[in-house]
Amino acid sequence: MNQLWTNGIIYTMESEFSTVEAVLVEEGEIRAVGTFEALKNQADEVIDLHGATMYPGFVDSHLHMIAHGEKLQRLDLSQATSAEQILALVSEAAKTLEAGQWLLGEGWNENNFYDGLIPTKEELDKISKVPILLTRVCHHVVLANSTALAAGHITAQTSDPLGGKIGRHADGNLNGLLYELAINIITDAIPKEGEAYINSLETALYQAVDNMLSHGLTGGHTEEMSYFGPYTNPLTAYQRVIGNVQNFRVHLLRHHNVFQEMMDAYEDVQESFVELGAMKIFADGSFGGSTAALLSPYANDENSKGMLIHTDEQMEQLIKLARDHQEAVAIHMIGDAGVEQVLALLEKHPVFPGKRDRLIHCCLVTPEQIERMKKLPVILDLQPAFVPSDFPWVLEKIGSQRTSLAYAWKTFIDEGLMCAAGTDAPIEAISPMETIYAAVERKKSGDTHDGYIPEEKVSRFEAVKMYTVGSAQAICKEHKRGQIKVGYDADFTIFDRDLFAGTTEDMRQAKALKTVVAGNVVFNRNTN
């Protein structure tokens, strides 16, 4: 059946303000664009937009979908403004637990606390003897009680693992904090096997997909093959859930810990809306945990430059492994030292023709590194919402002398680098409107200043392009997705207003009316 979408503003994203009057869709693909009069006789069904605004399908280029679904289920600590509030929330949640359950919380951020003090292990111990694990907003630091630490067999005598750190009081005893790869010691202790566990992943995934569709997202690039026991656990959940959801596009990055195993198994997903992608690697940590790797010491700690997760030799071996399988890499890099390590190795081991490496976050770079990026087949996977989340406290860590190329989204675009946009959910809110607002205004809604590093503001068109064209470029599918164009997939995001009109506050209030994947309406606000 041929559908004709019309009677609204339809942005093609081929160029700024490029619109068409009508779009003809057949079997999930765009067959023609043009005027209503020219196309109406080819249509079996006319779908009236009633004045709404349609864009190519928005895709979150960087998130963790199961973790996003789990966050919707877990204790939300993101609004807490003190250690006392954290402890009160944990205390209430502990009353509802059943025997054998872990108390899992998400989103605490001491930079939002009036005194900056983080709860201690001892304070958590007073609340409950059940295992308590509270994940910081960045997911690079956790806080655990003694029971959770014991589950991971972590004692005061336990040495820091490579690429991680175990937090301690001044006397050497554990304080409950774990950084980077040290987190794995304790999360590996959480049971992750059996059909009941896979069912719990399915439940989280269903919630994540439903939530994403309600925000107008037609797909997501996600990474979580190494966090839920054997990779077959999350992969099975994806195959079951996406097979039962009426169309949602998922691109799965493969963590380096399971990459070879998946290649050896010749793993090939059967669900047409799930595809396998690049090898995911972490080069460094986060600014929030002071573990992002810097070329010069932190401004507030001259004895620290953060940490690289892998040695140069280890990183090179991982990249070579991906190249052995003619695959790209997708590498998390926050600080300029992380960027430096990665660029040197990508220059030495270029990606297979027809693919692109993904440089994730790129929060602090040097001018020379940008010039080198321009010579490589890469796309920058950016999270604009990091700006209102990280500023102003991040200035204390990196110092004013390094802000000229901090979170430099506009510079990247002006230099001709391909850029995609994502949320890193559950780190940031899943809403594309929050991300686009952050990219355009570089501040929180309601702030009265002109934005953090305002010269790096992007236009609304550039921000939307990162969600459409950019996300397609990230997986080398810009010839099939990201624009409303003949031969492209019929993936559409339909809002109740024009994102390019009115004030940015008006734009931020936009709601998705319909989400369309392969020509099928998979979310309809009018009927929900």
XYZ file of C-alpha atoms in Angstrom:
528
model
C 0.000 0.000 0.000
C 1.303 3.419 -1.003
C 1.096 6.142 1.662
C 1.189 9.856 0.930
C 2.301 12.016 3.844
C 1.247 15.634 3.429
C -0.349 18.788 4.886
C 2.488 19.768 7.198
C 6.004 21.170 7.110
C 8.315 18.427 5.839
C 12.036 19.107 6.240
C 14.243 16.928 4.068
C 17.531 17.903 5.834
C 19.266 17.922 2.425
C 20.044 21.581 3.085
C 18.931 24.221 5.547
C 15.183 24.949 5.297
C 14.742 22.482 2.394
C 11.126 21.314 2.449
C 8.724 19.310 0.296
C 4.931 19.275 0.209
C 4.373 15.527 0.114
C 6.238 12.221 0.537
C 5.178 8.965 -1.110
C 6.081 5.779 0.796
C 5.867 2.181 -0.375
C 7.076 -0.931 1.487
C 9.031 1.082 4.007
C 10.902 3.189 1.473
C 10.476 6.693 0.107
C 9.375 6.353 -3.527
C 8.835 10.019 -4.417
C 8.789 13.547 -3.016
C 7.044 16.543 -4.528
C 3.707 18.313 -4.564
C 0.461 16.821 -3.366
C -1.124 17.292 -6.789
C 1.691 15.449 -8.549
C 1.665 12.473 -6.187
C -1.939 12.066 -4.981
C -2.996 9.696 -7.765
C -0.231 7.243 -6.797
C -1.407 6.973 -3.204
C -3.638 4.289 -1.712
C -3.761 6.212 1.554
C -3.277 9.898 2.358
C -1.887 10.594 5.832
C -2.743 14.102 6.967
C -0.116 15.742 9.154
C -2.634 18.386 10.259
C 0.023 21.074 10.180
C 2.621 19.149 12.211
C 6.312 19.197 11.293
C 8.077 16.118 9.939
C 11.810 15.364 9.902
C 13.887 12.333 8.952
C 13.882 9.863 11.821
C 15.860 11.053 14.838
C 18.450 8.508 16.005
C 20.388 8.667 19.275
C 23.939 7.898 18.166
C 25.258 6.976 21.589
C 23.448 5.378 24.490
C 23.081 2.210 26.547
C 19.516 1.087 26.007
C 19.201 -1.677 28.588
C 20.873 0.546 31.163
C 18.425 3.314 30.238
C 15.544 0.929 30.854
C 17.083 -0.134 34.147
C 17.424 3.486 35.204
C 13.691 3.892 34.705
C 13.246 1.049 37.213
C 15.930 1.954 39.761
C 16.215 4.447 42.593
C 16.670 7.866 40.967
C 19.288 9.940 42.784
C 19.746 12.582 40.098
C 17.804 15.313 41.893
C 19.537 14.955 45.248
C 21.304 18.098 46.455
C 23.150 16.677 49.467
C 24.584 13.524 50.958
C 21.762 13.651 53.492
C 19.163 13.445 50.708
C 20.966 10.477 49.159
C 20.922 8.638 52.484
C 17.249 9.438 53.047
C 16.285 8.135 49.597
C 18.322 4.970 50.094
C 16.789 4.435 53.514
C 13.238 4.612 52.111
C 14.092 2.305 49.197
C 15.679 -0.255 51.537
C 12.326 -0.735 53.276
C 10.789 -2.167 50.092
C 13.462 -4.759 49.262
C 12.875 -8.481 49.295
C 15.421 -10.963 50.611
C 18.410 -11.373 48.306
C 17.788 -8.173 46.368
C 20.460 -5.577 45.702
C 19.615 -1.912 46.239
C 20.697 -0.186 43.038
C 20.611 3.582 42.632
C 21.500 5.830 39.712
C 22.557 9.391 39.002
C 24.142 10.956 42.107
C 26.364 13.952 41.400
C 28.283 15.600 44.216
C 28.744 18.701 42.065
C 25.044 19.390 42.682
C 25.466 19.082 46.471
C 25.653 22.300 48.475
C 28.801 21.033 50.271
C 30.208 18.580 47.710
C 30.387 15.805 50.310
C 29.775 12.222 49.143
C 28.130 9.708 51.484
C 30.508 7.173 53.002
C 30.447 3.414 53.108
C 29.924 3.618 56.860
C 26.800 5.744 56.439
C 25.351 3.232 53.964
C 26.190 0.382 56.346
C 23.977 1.966 59.005
C 20.974 1.848 56.646
C 20.949 -1.809 55.636
C 22.972 -4.991 55.398
C 21.662 -5.706 51.885
C 24.167 -4.994 49.076
C 23.904 -1.299 48.130
C 25.461 0.008 44.906
C 24.933 3.632 43.876
C 26.191 4.679 40.454
C 27.430 8.220 39.844
C 25.832 10.119 36.946
C 28.916 9.553 34.754
C 28.901 5.750 35.331
C 32.660 5.917 35.922
C 32.360 5.936 39.734
C 30.180 3.925 42.140
C 29.570 4.005 45.886
C 29.067 0.688 47.681
C 28.358 -0.468 51.206
C 30.372 -3.148 52.991
C 28.016 -5.955 51.929
C 28.392 -5.075 48.251
C 32.171 -4.756 48.607
C 32.278 -8.157 50.302
C 30.278 -9.653 47.424
C 33.171 -8.622 45.181
C 35.738 -9.836 47.747
C 37.152 -6.315 47.999
C 39.086 -5.664 51.202
C 41.567 -3.052 52.379
C 44.286 -5.388 51.116
C 42.878 -5.573 47.573
C 45.180 -3.912 45.038
C 43.936 -1.454 42.431
C 43.236 -3.261 39.151
C 44.817 -2.043 35.938
C 42.702 0.816 34.618
C 40.864 1.285 37.892
C 41.114 2.555 41.451
C 39.678 1.502 44.811
C 38.790 4.481 46.999
C 40.208 4.675 50.500
C 40.047 6.825 53.610
C 43.210 8.583 54.748
C 43.995 5.600 56.999
C 43.927 3.182 54.056
C 40.556 1.613 54.837
C 37.900 1.369 52.141
C 35.587 4.369 51.713
C 33.161 2.599 49.367
C 34.122 4.389 46.145
C 35.268 2.478 43.073
C 36.601 4.078 39.910
C 36.679 2.872 36.285
C 37.614 -0.826 35.870
C 37.532 -1.378 39.639
C 33.743 -1.148 39.280
C 33.766 -4.451 37.391
C 34.996 -6.297 40.476
C 31.723 -5.632 42.223
C 29.290 -5.623 39.286
C 30.630 -9.022 38.231
C 29.404 -10.301 41.598
C 25.769 -9.491 40.768
C 24.086 -12.692 39.479
C 23.749 -12.534 35.696
C 22.537 -15.909 34.523
C 19.445 -17.911 33.802
C 16.206 -17.299 31.976
C 14.839 -15.074 34.740
C 17.815 -12.757 34.329
C 17.346 -12.547 30.553
C 13.682 -11.794 31.166
C 14.704 -8.886 33.400
C 16.852 -7.524 30.552
C 13.883 -7.850 28.208
C 11.694 -5.893 30.619
C 14.262 -3.100 30.827
C 14.645 -3.076 27.048
C 10.888 -2.874 26.456
C 10.745 0.140 28.747
C 13.692 1.774 27.001
C 12.224 1.309 23.516
C 8.784 2.574 24.539
C 10.366 5.609 26.168
C 12.569 6.367 23.165
C 9.684 6.072 20.721
C 7.675 8.537 22.804
C 10.457 11.092 22.270
C 10.428 10.619 18.495
C 13.485 8.393 18.275
C 13.389 5.846 15.476
C 16.551 4.068 16.589
C 19.667 4.087 18.700
C 23.316 3.105 18.577
C 23.874 1.209 21.813
C 26.710 -0.571 23.591
C 26.183 -3.208 26.290
C 27.334 -6.617 25.069
C 29.817 -6.933 27.964
C 27.863 -5.745 31.007
C 25.193 -8.379 31.574
C 27.039 -11.667 31.838
C 27.763 -13.563 28.608
C 27.085 -11.436 25.529
C 24.369 -13.917 24.600
C 22.250 -12.551 27.476
C 21.767 -9.000 26.136
C 21.847 -10.183 22.526
C 19.027 -12.630 23.226
C 17.045 -9.832 24.880
C 17.483 -7.628 21.815
C 16.466 -10.371 19.418
C 13.327 -11.118 21.427
C 12.276 -7.548 22.116
C 12.982 -5.923 18.769
C 11.306 -8.876 17.086
C 8.154 -8.108 19.060
C 8.275 -4.327 18.721
C 6.774 -2.968 15.541
C 10.014 -1.692 14.044
C 12.836 0.061 15.903
C 16.367 0.330 14.500
C 19.159 -0.821 16.801
C 22.867 -0.664 16.027
C 24.931 -2.719 18.494
C 28.522 -1.762 19.191
C 30.608 -4.680 20.463
C 32.762 -4.185 23.559
C 36.357 -5.299 23.099
C 35.949 -7.869 25.903
C 33.503 -9.896 23.810
C 34.423 -8.824 20.277
C 36.607 -11.827 19.474
C 34.118 -14.207 21.040
C 31.332 -12.820 18.897
C 33.482 -13.032 15.791
C 34.476 -16.627 16.597
C 30.813 -17.523 16.960
C 30.106 -15.949 13.560
C 27.318 -14.210 15.387
C 24.801 -12.810 12.941
C 21.535 -11.462 14.272
C 18.420 -12.620 12.494
C 16.184 -9.680 13.377
C 16.233 -7.222 10.455
C 16.073 -4.186 12.727
C 19.178 -5.161 14.731
C 22.656 -4.796 13.240
C 26.141 -5.358 14.626
C 28.739 -2.596 14.552
C 32.208 -1.482 15.560
C 34.423 -2.572 18.440
C 33.858 -0.344 21.502
C 36.927 0.655 23.535
C 37.451 3.054 26.454
C 40.579 5.195 26.264
C 40.020 7.072 29.527
C 37.442 7.980 32.170
C 35.415 11.077 32.994
C 35.922 14.625 34.240
C 33.435 14.001 37.033
C 35.584 11.213 38.444
C 38.827 13.073 37.576
C 39.776 10.031 35.506
C 39.724 11.632 32.042
C 43.306 11.508 30.768
C 44.953 14.921 30.301
C 48.208 15.971 28.672
C 48.794 18.413 31.551
C 47.764 17.994 35.216
C 44.288 18.842 36.456
C 43.985 22.494 37.439
C 42.709 21.511 40.883
C 45.191 18.650 41.404
C 48.695 19.154 40.073
C 49.552 15.552 40.978
C 46.960 14.019 38.680
C 46.575 13.717 34.917
C 43.702 11.257 35.178
C 44.187 7.786 33.757
C 44.408 5.903 30.503
C 42.431 2.671 30.676
C 44.894 0.828 28.445
C 48.598 1.119 27.809
C 49.603 2.139 24.292
C 50.496 -1.482 23.574
C 47.159 -2.789 24.825
C 45.219 -0.190 22.855
C 47.166 -1.006 19.718
C 46.416 -4.708 20.079
C 42.701 -3.996 20.372
C 42.671 -1.788 17.275
C 44.677 -4.389 15.359
C 42.145 -7.033 16.386
C 39.336 -4.946 14.917
C 41.357 -4.411 11.743
C 42.005 -8.155 11.457
C 38.238 -8.490 11.060
C 37.998 -5.455 8.742
C 36.015 -3.636 11.421
C 35.956 -0.062 12.683
C 36.482 1.016 16.284
C 34.337 3.271 18.468
C 36.482 4.777 21.205
C 35.459 6.738 24.301
C 37.867 9.656 24.795
C 37.152 12.560 27.116
C 40.550 14.171 27.742
C 43.217 15.342 25.291
C 45.656 12.619 26.384
C 43.051 9.982 25.531
C 42.560 11.637 22.151
C 46.323 11.688 21.618
C 46.729 8.002 22.337
C 43.940 7.040 19.965
C 44.831 9.317 17.042
C 48.399 8.042 16.925
C 47.165 4.463 16.622
C 44.401 5.201 14.094
C 47.010 6.909 11.925
C 49.166 3.813 12.202
C 46.326 1.350 11.586
C 43.782 2.916 9.179
C 40.259 1.600 9.000
C 39.106 -0.664 6.189
C 37.796 1.313 3.146
C 34.077 2.005 3.307
C 33.990 2.236 7.112
C 34.537 5.018 9.645
C 35.996 5.000 13.119
C 33.879 6.660 15.787
C 35.522 9.136 18.179
C 33.206 9.363 21.177
C 32.811 12.480 23.379
C 36.018 14.398 22.439
C 35.410 16.879 25.269
C 38.915 18.333 25.293
C 41.152 18.482 22.224
C 44.053 20.515 20.879
C 44.163 22.431 17.555
C 46.762 20.013 16.260
C 44.520 17.044 17.072
C 41.669 18.564 15.073
C 43.942 18.869 12.043
C 44.839 15.195 12.385
C 41.180 14.172 12.773
C 40.398 15.908 9.472
C 42.792 13.566 7.674
C 41.164 10.409 9.031
C 37.920 8.630 8.052
C 36.216 9.345 11.373
C 32.979 10.675 12.757
C 32.719 12.478 16.072
C 30.036 11.047 18.354
C 29.104 14.033 20.567
C 26.898 14.567 23.619
C 25.864 18.263 23.706
C 23.961 17.783 26.978
C 27.324 17.318 28.712
C 27.773 21.110 28.582
C 24.965 22.135 30.978
C 25.711 19.053 33.086
C 29.466 19.606 33.427
C 29.686 23.394 33.633
C 30.630 25.354 35.633
C 32.335 22.780 37.899
C 34.427 21.322 35.060
C 36.270 24.659 34.795
C 37.816 24.008 38.196
C 39.219 20.759 36.869
C 40.511 21.694 33.427
C 41.343 25.366 34.122
C 40.500 28.430 32.042
C 43.642 28.101 29.916
C 42.248 24.921 28.332
C 38.703 26.036 27.556
C 39.306 27.261 23.990
C 38.700 23.768 22.606
C 36.546 22.288 25.356
C 33.249 20.751 24.194
C 34.000 22.428 20.873
C 31.013 21.285 18.805
C 30.867 24.371 16.553
C 34.591 24.232 15.806
C 34.283 20.585 14.813
C 31.439 21.369 12.411
C 33.138 24.435 10.937
C 36.303 22.398 10.359
C 34.288 19.983 8.226
C 34.269 17.036 10.620
C 31.263 14.720 10.545
C 29.340 14.952 13.823
C 26.553 12.821 15.290
C 24.557 13.497 18.451
C 23.571 11.241 21.318
C 22.741 11.391 24.994
C 24.873 8.629 26.513
C 21.655 7.679 28.316
C 21.302 6.814 31.124
C 23.980 9.491 31.719
C 21.845 12.293 30.229
C 18.119 12.659 29.588
C 16.987 10.714 26.521
C 14.972 13.626 25.095
C 16.402 14.960 21.798
C 14.957 18.350 22.718
C 17.192 18.607 25.782
C 20.240 17.724 23.689
C 19.374 20.128 20.865
C 18.685 22.921 23.353
C 22.053 22.242 24.997
C 23.835 22.351 21.628
C 22.184 25.625 20.638
C 22.184 27.463 23.986
C 24.996 25.740 25.948
C 23.261 26.295 29.278
C 20.417 25.001 31.402
C 16.915 26.226 30.678
C 16.307 29.240 32.855
C 19.945 30.321 33.087
C 20.334 34.018 32.344
C 23.907 34.002 31.003
C 24.861 33.693 27.320
C 25.992 30.090 27.564
C 29.186 28.299 28.518
C 31.845 29.066 25.891
C 29.132 30.689 23.734
C 31.288 30.803 20.595
C 30.792 27.024 20.391
C 26.998 27.276 20.018
C 25.624 25.534 16.944
C 22.560 26.454 14.904
C 19.297 24.562 15.261
C 19.773 23.110 11.789
C 23.252 21.872 12.698
C 21.944 20.293 15.898
C 19.075 18.511 14.135
C 21.466 17.426 11.398
C 23.571 15.619 14.017
C 20.490 13.618 15.026
C 19.562 12.740 11.436
C 22.323 12.926 8.830
C 25.073 12.559 11.438
C 23.650 9.428 13.027
C 23.372 7.860 9.564
C 26.973 8.821 8.779
C 28.104 7.192 12.024
C 27.190 3.794 10.581
C 27.984 4.644 6.927
C 24.306 4.634 5.926
C 23.917 8.232 4.832
C 22.872 6.871 1.440
C 19.776 5.255 3.026
C 18.919 7.185 6.200
C 19.052 10.631 7.691
C 17.204 12.516 4.928
C 13.775 12.539 3.337
C 14.827 11.602 -0.147
C 13.881 9.105 -2.859
C 15.296 5.661 -2.103
C 15.757 6.346 1.603
C 14.147 4.460 4.479
C 10.761 5.861 5.464
C 11.769 6.770 9.016
C 10.115 9.975 10.248
C 9.907 11.974 13.449
C 6.835 14.204 13.612
C 6.661 17.029 16.165
C 3.846 19.301 17.231
C 5.863 22.361 16.158
C 8.598 23.576 13.848
C 11.942 23.231 15.640
C 13.394 26.019 13.506
C 10.698 28.569 14.402
C 9.935 30.525 17.564
C 12.287 30.781 20.525
C 14.612 28.044 21.706
C 12.402 27.695 24.788
C 9.451 27.060 22.449
C 11.555 24.462 20.641
C 12.504 22.770 23.894
C 8.800 22.174 24.639
C 8.256 20.237 21.393
C 6.507 16.882 21.703
C 6.674 13.966 19.314
C 3.220 13.331 17.852
C 4.178 10.325 15.748
C 7.247 8.162 15.333
C 7.466 6.278 12.048
C 9.887 3.455 11.174
C 9.889 1.818 7.746
C 6.562 3.483 7.011
C 4.862 2.107 10.129
C 3.546 4.387 12.861
C 5.144 2.886 15.979
C 4.183 5.704 18.346
C 1.117 7.908 18.141
C 0.575 10.416 20.921
C -3.006 10.999 19.838
C -3.973 7.441 20.788
C -1.792 7.024 23.892
